[in-house]
Amino acid sequence: MNAETLTVENEKFLSQRTKRVQESPTMQITTQAKKMMSQGLDVVSLSAGEPDFPTPDFVCEAAIKAIREGFTRYTAVQGIPELRRAIAEKLRRENNLNYSPEEILTSTGGKQAIMNALLALCDEGDEVIVPAPYWVSFPEMVKIADATPVILPTTVEQGFKITPAQLEAAITPRTKMLILNSPSNPTGAMYSEPEIRALMQVLEGRDIFVLSDEMYDRFTYGEVEHFSPARIENMRDRVITSNAVSKTYSMTGWRVGYIAAPRWIIEAASKLQSQMSSHTSSISQKAAAVALIGDQSVVQLMREEFKKRRDFVYTELSKIRGFKMNLPEGAFYMFPSVEGLLGKMHDGVVLHTSADVAEYLLKKHLVATVPGEAFGAAGYLRLSYAASMEELQKAVARLKKAFA
Ligand code: PLP
């Protein structure tokens, strides 16, 4: 047997679960762009899903202190009390949500936090409604939990938001959960309070849970105020709010995420986590607690910088004929429709799909983007503006040239 590669002979040994799941396409593109960079090519990457700022100093200091003081052993599965208290305080301060530390489970990043919730609630045959364009991992995570993702498509024309009628039409007796992600990765779209209330009204009286992924709640730019579904009193017992310190504090590598939910869900998810990973790093937990209750001006600075970049990229890309876009109200992504460029010749190449557009941009113009196919929305491109202004200026000039 070839020990290095997956072949027809050894594929039969893989579980059905593994075969059902796709590898993250955003990682693949980032890898390709990095490879080109290592070959000396001047690639501008707009494919990153993480802030380009360093982790704040005071957070790093807290981690160093934790190591020096020997805080390097197992902790409680749910996480250290000071971290869970800090999360409860954050949820109160920023989201108007009242959760006790017992209603919070901390995990290895937002990813594990979400996966825990899905594993705790979903069985084979259950349906989980996932609005598209979706964050790449949602449908795959649903599949890992043996459930079936039910994709609800949206378009740039409808602001990338599902309507109550669409939600109503997608519900079946097997619907177990709805996943909401506002602000959204990849579109930056946000649901307003009335929009969330209208969607939640559809779920009233039904045993359907809501997973509200609020990863980008601090990166909003003034058009729409972030609103958590768990604020709706009669929904609180069926909403799982997930978040992490990853993006907010530029701590993607530290791996601290969490869910806040009714205690019985937290206990079930903790039981699963206790057998899989126990808890996230003790050192990261100390650092995350300090990030959440410490000086929040770092977040404000990042937010202001992202807003400046968003306005610049939006204004410039709007000038490209063939790009159709909405103003992203949050997160750090743009999601233009490139339908207008398809079927046409560019530099002697005919682009048929958004994947062709992404490949053309990377290979011919050295700009890395992610094609909409990765997010369940062919015909679009995701561009991350978590890159320096200088890089963004370079990227914009190349994009204009590519489609001149
Ligand atoms: N949810 C969304 C919408 C994301 O964009 C990401 C990261 O890209 C995550 C969750 C997972 O974040 P973490 O790095 O904390 O696992």
Short mmCIF file of C-alpha atoms and ligand atoms in Angstrom, two decimals:
data_model
loop_
_atom_site.label_atom_id
_atom_site.label_comp_id
_atom_site.label_asym_id
_atom_site.label_seq_id
_atom_site.Cartn_x
_atom_site.Cartn_y
_atom_site.Cartn_z
CA MET A 1 0.00 0.00 0.00
CA ASN A 2 1.28 3.49 -0.84
CA ALA A 3 1.77 5.10 2.54
CA GLU A 4 1.68 8.66 1.25
CA THR A 5 -1.26 9.13 -1.07
CA LEU A 6 -4.92 8.24 -1.22
CA THR A 7 -5.42 5.55 -3.85
CA VAL A 8 -8.38 3.50 -5.01
CA GLU A 9 -7.01 0.61 -2.91
CA ASN A 10 -6.78 2.46 0.37
CA GLU A 11 -9.82 4.72 -0.10
CA LYS A 12 -12.07 1.77 0.76
CA PHE A 13 -10.75 1.88 4.31
CA LEU A 14 -12.05 5.40 4.89
CA SER A 15 -15.29 5.94 6.78
CA GLN A 16 -18.36 7.08 4.87
CA ARG A 17 -18.23 10.21 7.04
CA THR A 18 -14.79 11.12 5.78
CA LYS A 19 -15.81 10.52 2.18
CA ARG A 20 -18.89 12.74 2.57
CA VAL A 21 -16.83 15.72 3.69
CA GLN A 22 -14.95 18.10 1.43
CA GLU A 23 -11.67 19.73 2.31
CA SER A 24 -11.81 23.47 2.92
CA PRO A 25 -11.48 25.17 -0.49
CA THR A 26 -10.33 28.44 1.05
CA MET A 27 -7.33 26.63 2.51
CA GLN A 28 -6.54 25.13 -0.92
CA ILE A 29 -6.40 28.55 -2.57
CA THR A 30 -4.36 30.07 0.21
CA THR A 31 -1.93 27.15 -0.18
CA GLN A 32 -1.70 27.68 -3.94
CA ALA A 33 -1.12 31.42 -3.51
CA LYS A 34 1.56 30.74 -0.89
CA LYS A 35 3.27 28.29 -3.23
CA MET A 36 3.36 30.93 -5.98
CA MET A 37 4.76 33.45 -3.50
CA SER A 38 7.49 31.00 -2.48
CA GLN A 39 8.42 30.77 -6.17
CA GLY A 40 9.11 34.50 -6.05
CA LEU A 41 5.85 35.68 -7.64
CA ASP A 42 4.40 38.92 -6.27
CA VAL A 43 0.93 37.57 -5.42
CA VAL A 44 -1.53 39.80 -3.59
CA SER A 45 -3.72 37.59 -1.44
CA LEU A 46 -7.31 38.62 -0.90
CA SER A 47 -8.19 35.10 0.17
CA ALA A 48 -7.37 35.34 3.88
CA GLY A 49 -10.01 34.73 6.48
CA GLU A 50 -8.15 36.40 9.30
CA PRO A 51 -7.23 39.92 10.39
CA ASP A 52 -3.76 41.07 9.35
CA PHE A 53 -3.11 42.70 12.74
CA PRO A 54 -0.94 41.23 15.48
CA THR A 55 -2.50 39.87 18.67
CA PRO A 56 -2.55 42.81 21.14
CA ASP A 57 0.46 43.03 23.42
CA PHE A 58 -1.47 42.88 26.68
CA VAL A 59 -3.03 39.61 25.54
CA CYS A 60 0.36 38.09 24.70
CA GLU A 61 1.68 39.25 28.10
CA ALA A 62 -1.16 37.43 29.86
CA ALA A 63 -0.18 34.22 28.06
CA ILE A 64 3.49 34.61 28.93
CA LYS A 65 2.52 35.23 32.56
CA ALA A 66 0.36 32.08 32.52
CA ILE A 67 3.31 30.01 31.29
CA ARG A 68 5.73 31.54 33.81
CA GLU A 69 3.29 30.89 36.63
CA GLY A 70 2.93 27.27 35.60
CA PHE A 71 -0.68 27.54 34.43
CA THR A 72 0.05 24.72 32.03
CA ARG A 73 -2.12 21.84 33.18
CA TYR A 74 -5.59 20.46 32.48
CA THR A 75 -8.46 22.79 33.19
CA ALA A 76 -12.19 22.12 33.58
CA VAL A 77 -13.79 20.92 30.33
CA GLN A 78 -16.09 23.96 30.13
CA GLY A 79 -13.10 26.26 30.57
CA ILE A 80 -11.64 28.21 33.48
CA PRO A 81 -14.21 30.19 35.50
CA GLU A 82 -12.51 33.54 34.79
CA LEU A 83 -12.83 32.96 31.03
CA ARG A 84 -16.47 31.95 31.29
CA ARG A 85 -17.16 34.99 33.48
CA ALA A 86 -15.39 37.20 30.92
CA ILE A 87 -17.54 35.73 28.12
CA ALA A 88 -20.71 36.26 30.17
CA GLU A 89 -19.63 39.89 30.67
CA LYS A 90 -18.91 40.32 26.94
CA LEU A 91 -22.31 38.89 25.99
CA ARG A 92 -24.00 41.31 28.40
CA ARG A 93 -21.91 44.34 27.41
CA GLU A 94 -22.00 43.92 23.64
CA ASN A 95 -24.93 41.71 22.79
CA ASN A 96 -27.44 42.46 25.56
CA LEU A 97 -27.55 38.76 26.39
CA ASN A 98 -27.75 37.38 29.90
CA TYR A 99 -25.92 34.09 30.31
CA SER A 100 -24.39 32.69 33.47
CA PRO A 101 -20.91 31.08 33.30
CA GLU A 102 -22.67 27.69 33.63
CA GLU A 103 -24.42 28.38 30.32
CA ILE A 104 -21.11 28.77 28.48
CA LEU A 105 -18.79 26.13 27.00
CA THR A 106 -15.38 27.16 25.70
CA SER A 107 -13.71 25.15 22.93
CA THR A 108 -10.85 24.93 20.49
CA GLY A 109 -11.91 27.84 18.29
CA GLY A 110 -15.30 28.76 16.91
CA LYS A 111 -15.11 25.66 14.74
CA GLN A 112 -15.16 23.20 17.60
CA ALA A 113 -17.78 25.28 19.40
CA ILE A 114 -20.15 24.96 16.42
CA MET A 115 -19.27 21.31 15.84
CA ASN A 116 -20.11 20.53 19.49
CA ALA A 117 -23.54 22.11 19.15
CA LEU A 118 -24.29 20.16 15.97
CA LEU A 119 -23.07 16.87 17.45
CA ALA A 120 -25.07 17.41 20.63
CA LEU A 121 -28.36 18.03 18.80
CA CYS A 122 -28.31 16.38 15.37
CA ASP A 123 -28.90 12.82 14.27
CA GLU A 124 -29.00 11.07 10.93
CA GLY A 125 -32.08 12.20 9.03
CA ASP A 126 -32.21 15.61 10.69
CA GLU A 127 -32.17 18.61 8.39
CA VAL A 128 -30.21 21.76 9.08
CA ILE A 129 -31.13 24.85 7.09
CA VAL A 130 -28.06 26.69 5.84
CA PRO A 131 -28.57 29.95 3.92
CA ALA A 132 -26.18 30.41 1.00
CA PRO A 133 -23.74 31.95 0.36
CA TYR A 134 -22.54 30.15 3.48
CA TRP A 135 -19.29 29.92 5.38
CA VAL A 136 -17.56 26.90 3.80
CA SER A 137 -17.61 24.75 6.92
CA PHE A 138 -21.32 24.87 7.78
CA PRO A 139 -22.59 22.19 5.34
CA GLU A 140 -19.54 20.00 5.94
CA MET A 141 -19.96 20.19 9.71
CA VAL A 142 -23.64 19.30 9.37
CA LYS A 143 -22.56 16.24 7.37
CA ILE A 144 -19.97 15.26 9.99
CA ALA A 145 -22.85 15.31 12.49
CA ASP A 146 -24.68 12.81 10.17
CA ALA A 147 -27.42 15.36 9.41
CA THR A 148 -28.39 16.80 6.02
CA PRO A 149 -27.71 20.40 5.05
CA VAL A 150 -30.65 22.10 3.32
CA ILE A 151 -29.25 25.01 1.37
CA LEU A 152 -31.36 28.14 0.91
CA PRO A 153 -29.88 30.21 -1.91
CA THR A 154 -29.90 34.01 -1.90
CA THR A 155 -28.59 36.54 -4.39
CA VAL A 156 -26.87 39.91 -4.37
CA GLU A 157 -30.21 41.42 -5.46
CA GLN A 158 -31.89 40.25 -2.22
CA GLY A 159 -28.91 41.46 -0.17
CA PHE A 160 -27.85 37.84 0.48
CA LYS A 161 -30.54 37.42 3.13
CA ILE A 162 -33.22 34.73 3.36
CA THR A 163 -36.83 35.86 3.71
CA PRO A 164 -39.38 34.51 6.20
CA ALA A 165 -41.30 33.00 3.24
CA GLN A 166 -38.18 31.18 2.08
CA LEU A 167 -37.58 29.85 5.58
CA GLU A 168 -41.20 28.73 5.96
CA ALA A 169 -41.05 26.88 2.63
CA ALA A 170 -37.86 25.03 3.62
CA ILE A 171 -39.20 23.66 6.91
CA THR A 172 -40.14 19.98 7.02
CA PRO A 173 -40.95 17.66 9.95
CA ARG A 174 -37.23 16.78 9.92
CA THR A 175 -35.92 20.34 10.32
CA LYS A 176 -33.78 20.45 13.43
CA MET A 177 -31.87 23.66 13.13
CA LEU A 178 -31.35 26.92 11.27
CA ILE A 179 -27.86 28.36 11.02
CA LEU A 180 -27.59 32.14 10.90
CA ASN A 181 -24.34 34.04 10.47
CA SER A 182 -24.65 37.80 10.76
CA PRO A 183 -22.42 39.58 9.79
CA SER A 184 -21.82 36.94 7.16
CA ASN A 185 -18.72 35.29 5.89
CA PRO A 186 -18.55 35.49 2.84
CA THR A 187 -20.96 38.36 2.01
CA GLY A 188 -20.62 40.80 4.91
CA ALA A 189 -24.43 41.03 4.92
CA MET A 190 -26.22 41.65 8.21
CA TYR A 191 -29.75 40.95 9.38
CA SER A 192 -31.40 43.89 11.14
CA GLU A 193 -33.42 43.40 14.33
CA PRO A 194 -36.77 43.44 12.47
CA GLU A 195 -35.42 40.92 9.96
CA ILE A 196 -34.26 38.57 12.72
CA ARG A 197 -37.57 38.97 14.52
CA ALA A 198 -39.49 38.11 11.34
CA LEU A 199 -37.41 34.96 10.81
CA MET A 200 -37.79 33.90 14.43
CA GLN A 201 -41.54 34.35 14.19
CA VAL A 202 -41.56 31.60 11.55
CA LEU A 203 -39.92 29.27 14.08
CA GLU A 204 -42.33 30.12 16.89
CA GLY A 205 -44.01 27.08 18.40
CA ARG A 206 -41.75 24.71 16.47
CA ASP A 207 -38.98 22.53 17.89
CA ILE A 208 -36.33 24.06 15.68
CA PHE A 209 -33.06 25.32 17.10
CA VAL A 210 -31.05 28.28 15.88
CA LEU A 211 -27.29 28.34 15.75
CA SER A 212 -26.32 31.99 15.63
CA ASP A 213 -22.68 32.34 14.57
CA GLU A 214 -21.71 35.84 15.67
CA MET A 215 -18.01 35.62 14.84
CA TYR A 216 -17.93 39.09 13.24
CA ASP A 217 -20.26 40.94 15.65
CA ARG A 218 -17.60 43.55 16.49
CA PHE A 219 -16.75 44.33 12.88
CA THR A 220 -19.79 46.31 11.78
CA TYR A 221 -19.62 49.65 10.04
CA GLY A 222 -22.61 51.68 11.12
CA GLU A 223 -25.31 50.75 8.60
CA VAL A 224 -26.95 47.93 10.59
CA GLU A 225 -26.77 47.28 14.32
CA HIS A 226 -25.86 43.72 15.25
CA PHE A 227 -28.76 41.83 16.82
CA SER A 228 -28.61 38.41 18.50
CA PRO A 229 -31.62 36.11 18.06
CA ALA A 230 -31.18 34.97 21.68
CA ARG A 231 -32.38 38.43 22.73
CA ILE A 232 -35.89 37.41 21.77
CA GLU A 233 -37.30 36.16 25.04
CA ASN A 234 -39.33 33.23 23.71
CA MET A 235 -36.43 32.04 21.54
CA ARG A 236 -33.70 32.05 24.17
CA ASP A 237 -34.26 28.41 25.11
CA ARG A 238 -33.70 27.27 21.52
CA VAL A 239 -30.82 29.52 20.43
CA ILE A 240 -27.17 28.60 20.60
CA THR A 241 -24.96 31.66 20.23
CA SER A 242 -21.44 30.93 19.02
CA ASN A 243 -18.46 33.23 18.89
CA ALA A 244 -14.69 33.25 19.41
CA VAL A 245 -11.82 35.58 20.17
CA SER A 246 -10.22 34.56 16.85
CA LYS A 247 -11.20 37.48 14.61
CA THR A 248 -12.12 40.16 17.16
CA TYR A 249 -8.71 40.17 18.83
CA SER A 250 -6.67 38.83 15.95
CA MET A 251 -6.16 35.54 17.79
CA THR A 252 -6.90 32.96 15.10
CA GLY A 253 -4.00 30.73 16.15
CA TRP A 254 -4.88 30.72 19.83
CA ARG A 255 -7.98 28.57 19.31
CA VAL A 256 -10.56 29.89 21.73
CA GLY A 257 -14.22 29.80 20.79
CA TYR A 258 -17.43 29.30 22.74
CA ILE A 259 -21.14 28.69 22.71
CA ALA A 260 -23.72 30.16 25.05
CA ALA A 261 -26.92 28.16 25.34
CA PRO A 262 -29.39 26.68 27.83
CA ARG A 263 -27.64 24.59 30.44
CA TRP A 264 -28.84 21.20 29.17
CA ILE A 265 -27.26 21.88 25.76
CA ILE A 266 -24.02 23.04 27.38
CA GLU A 267 -23.93 19.89 29.52
CA ALA A 268 -24.50 17.64 26.49
CA ALA A 269 -21.87 19.45 24.40
CA SER A 270 -19.41 19.39 27.34
CA LYS A 271 -19.88 15.64 27.67
CA LEU A 272 -18.90 15.18 24.02
CA GLN A 273 -15.98 17.58 24.26
CA SER A 274 -14.75 15.84 27.42
CA GLN A 275 -14.15 12.73 25.32
CA MET A 276 -12.71 14.47 22.29
CA SER A 277 -10.37 17.28 23.31
CA SER A 278 -11.12 18.02 26.99
CA HIS A 279 -10.61 21.76 26.67
CA THR A 280 -8.67 24.35 24.73
CA SER A 281 -5.17 25.33 25.83
CA SER A 282 -4.94 26.59 29.42
CA ILE A 283 -2.60 29.36 28.25
CA SER A 284 -4.94 30.51 25.51
CA GLN A 285 -7.81 30.54 27.98
CA LYS A 286 -5.95 32.97 30.26
CA ALA A 287 -5.12 35.19 27.27
CA ALA A 288 -8.70 35.13 25.96
CA ALA A 289 -10.11 36.12 29.35
CA VAL A 290 -7.83 39.16 29.42
CA ALA A 291 -8.71 40.04 25.80
CA LEU A 292 -12.43 40.01 26.56
CA ILE A 293 -12.33 42.18 29.67
CA GLY A 294 -9.23 44.29 28.90
CA ASP A 295 -8.82 47.50 26.91
CA GLN A 296 -11.26 47.28 23.99
CA SER A 297 -9.72 50.19 22.08
CA VAL A 298 -7.71 47.68 20.00
CA VAL A 299 -10.97 46.36 18.56
CA GLN A 300 -12.16 49.88 17.83
CA LEU A 301 -8.92 50.61 15.96
CA MET A 302 -9.24 47.45 13.87
CA ARG A 303 -12.88 48.28 13.15
CA GLU A 304 -12.00 51.78 11.96
CA GLU A 305 -9.23 50.44 9.76
CA PHE A 306 -11.49 47.78 8.24
CA LYS A 307 -14.15 50.40 7.54
CA LYS A 308 -11.64 52.58 5.71
CA ARG A 309 -10.53 49.60 3.62
CA ARG A 310 -14.06 48.47 2.94
CA ASP A 311 -15.05 51.92 1.69
CA PHE A 312 -11.97 52.08 -0.55
CA VAL A 313 -12.37 48.60 -2.05
CA TYR A 314 -16.13 49.00 -2.48
CA THR A 315 -15.79 52.34 -4.27
CA GLU A 316 -13.04 51.09 -6.56
CA LEU A 317 -14.53 47.70 -7.40
CA SER A 318 -17.90 49.29 -8.13
CA LYS A 319 -16.18 50.98 -11.06
CA ILE A 320 -15.35 47.64 -12.70
CA ARG A 321 -17.88 46.82 -15.39
CA GLY A 322 -19.10 43.29 -14.84
CA PHE A 323 -18.88 43.45 -11.04
CA LYS A 324 -22.18 43.78 -9.20
CA MET A 325 -21.99 44.14 -5.46
CA ASN A 326 -23.75 45.04 -2.25
CA LEU A 327 -22.18 47.22 0.41
CA PRO A 328 -21.04 44.70 3.05
CA GLU A 329 -22.26 46.00 6.41
CA GLY A 330 -19.89 43.88 8.47
CA ALA A 331 -17.03 41.32 8.61
CA PHE A 332 -14.10 41.91 6.22
CA TYR A 333 -15.24 40.41 2.93
CA MET A 334 -16.74 41.61 -0.36
CA PHE A 335 -18.79 39.26 -2.48
CA PRO A 336 -19.28 40.74 -5.95
CA SER A 337 -21.27 38.93 -8.60
CA VAL A 338 -19.02 38.40 -11.63
CA GLU A 339 -21.82 37.03 -13.85
CA GLY A 340 -21.29 40.03 -16.10
CA LEU A 341 -17.78 38.83 -16.93
CA LEU A 342 -18.69 35.28 -17.85
CA GLY A 343 -18.74 33.98 -21.39
CA LYS A 344 -16.44 36.81 -22.46
CA MET A 345 -12.86 36.88 -23.58
CA HIS A 346 -10.27 38.36 -21.21
CA ASP A 347 -6.61 38.40 -22.29
CA GLY A 348 -7.40 35.70 -24.83
CA VAL A 349 -9.18 33.43 -22.29
CA VAL A 350 -12.93 32.83 -22.15
CA LEU A 351 -14.14 32.70 -18.55
CA HIS A 352 -17.10 30.38 -18.10
CA THR A 353 -17.44 30.17 -14.31
CA SER A 354 -16.44 32.17 -11.25
CA ALA A 355 -13.85 29.44 -10.59
CA ASP A 356 -12.37 30.35 -14.02
CA VAL A 357 -12.37 34.02 -12.97
CA ALA A 358 -10.51 33.22 -9.74
CA GLU A 359 -7.98 31.09 -11.60
CA TYR A 360 -7.50 33.76 -14.27
CA LEU A 361 -6.94 36.41 -11.58
CA LEU A 362 -4.43 34.29 -9.71
CA LYS A 363 -2.45 32.95 -12.66
CA LYS A 364 -2.50 35.97 -14.98
CA HIS A 365 -2.82 38.92 -12.61
CA LEU A 366 -1.42 37.51 -9.37
CA VAL A 367 -4.46 38.28 -7.21
CA ALA A 368 -5.74 35.47 -4.99
CA THR A 369 -9.51 35.43 -4.40
CA VAL A 370 -11.92 32.63 -3.56
CA PRO A 371 -14.55 31.62 -6.13
CA GLY A 372 -18.19 31.66 -5.04
CA GLU A 373 -18.48 27.92 -5.72
CA ALA A 374 -16.75 27.37 -2.37
CA PHE A 375 -19.61 29.16 -0.60
CA GLY A 376 -22.48 27.54 -2.48
CA ALA A 377 -22.83 30.55 -4.79
CA ALA A 378 -21.37 30.11 -8.26
CA GLY A 379 -21.05 33.36 -10.18
CA TYR A 380 -19.45 35.29 -7.31
CA LEU A 381 -15.99 35.95 -5.91
CA ARG A 382 -14.98 36.47 -2.30
CA LEU A 383 -12.39 39.12 -1.68
CA SER A 384 -11.06 39.66 1.81
CA TYR A 385 -10.00 43.19 2.70
CA ALA A 386 -8.04 41.99 5.72
CA ALA A 387 -4.90 43.13 3.91
CA SER A 388 -2.89 46.36 4.18
CA MET A 389 -4.07 49.44 2.29
CA GLU A 390 -0.97 49.18 0.13
CA GLU A 391 -1.80 45.58 -0.84
CA LEU A 392 -5.41 46.55 -1.49
CA GLN A 393 -4.37 49.40 -3.77
CA LYS A 394 -2.17 47.00 -5.69
CA ALA A 395 -4.98 44.44 -5.92
CA VAL A 396 -7.52 47.00 -7.10
CA ALA A 397 -5.17 48.22 -9.84
CA ARG A 398 -4.62 44.64 -11.01
CA LEU A 399 -8.32 43.84 -10.99
CA LYS A 400 -9.08 46.95 -13.03
CA LYS A 401 -6.41 45.97 -15.51
CA ALA A 402 -7.65 42.38 -15.66
CA PHE A 403 -11.13 43.50 -16.71
CA ALA A 404 -10.31 46.69 -18.58
N1 PLP B 1 -17.57 31.02 11.79
C1 PLP B 1 -17.30 31.82 10.76
C2 PLP B 1 -18.40 32.53 10.08
C3 PLP B 1 -15.97 31.98 10.33
O1 PLP B 1 -15.70 32.80 9.31
C4 PLP B 1 -14.94 31.27 11.00
C5 PLP B 1 -13.55 31.37 10.54
O2 PLP B 1 -13.25 31.64 9.41
C6 PLP B 1 -15.29 30.45 12.07
C7 PLP B 1 -16.61 30.35 12.44
C8 PLP B 1 -14.27 29.62 12.83
O3 PLP B 1 -13.39 30.37 13.53
P1 PLP B 1 -12.25 29.77 14.48
O4 PLP B 1 -10.96 30.14 13.84
O5 PLP B 1 -12.46 30.44 15.80
O6 PLP B 1 -12.45 28.30 14.56
#
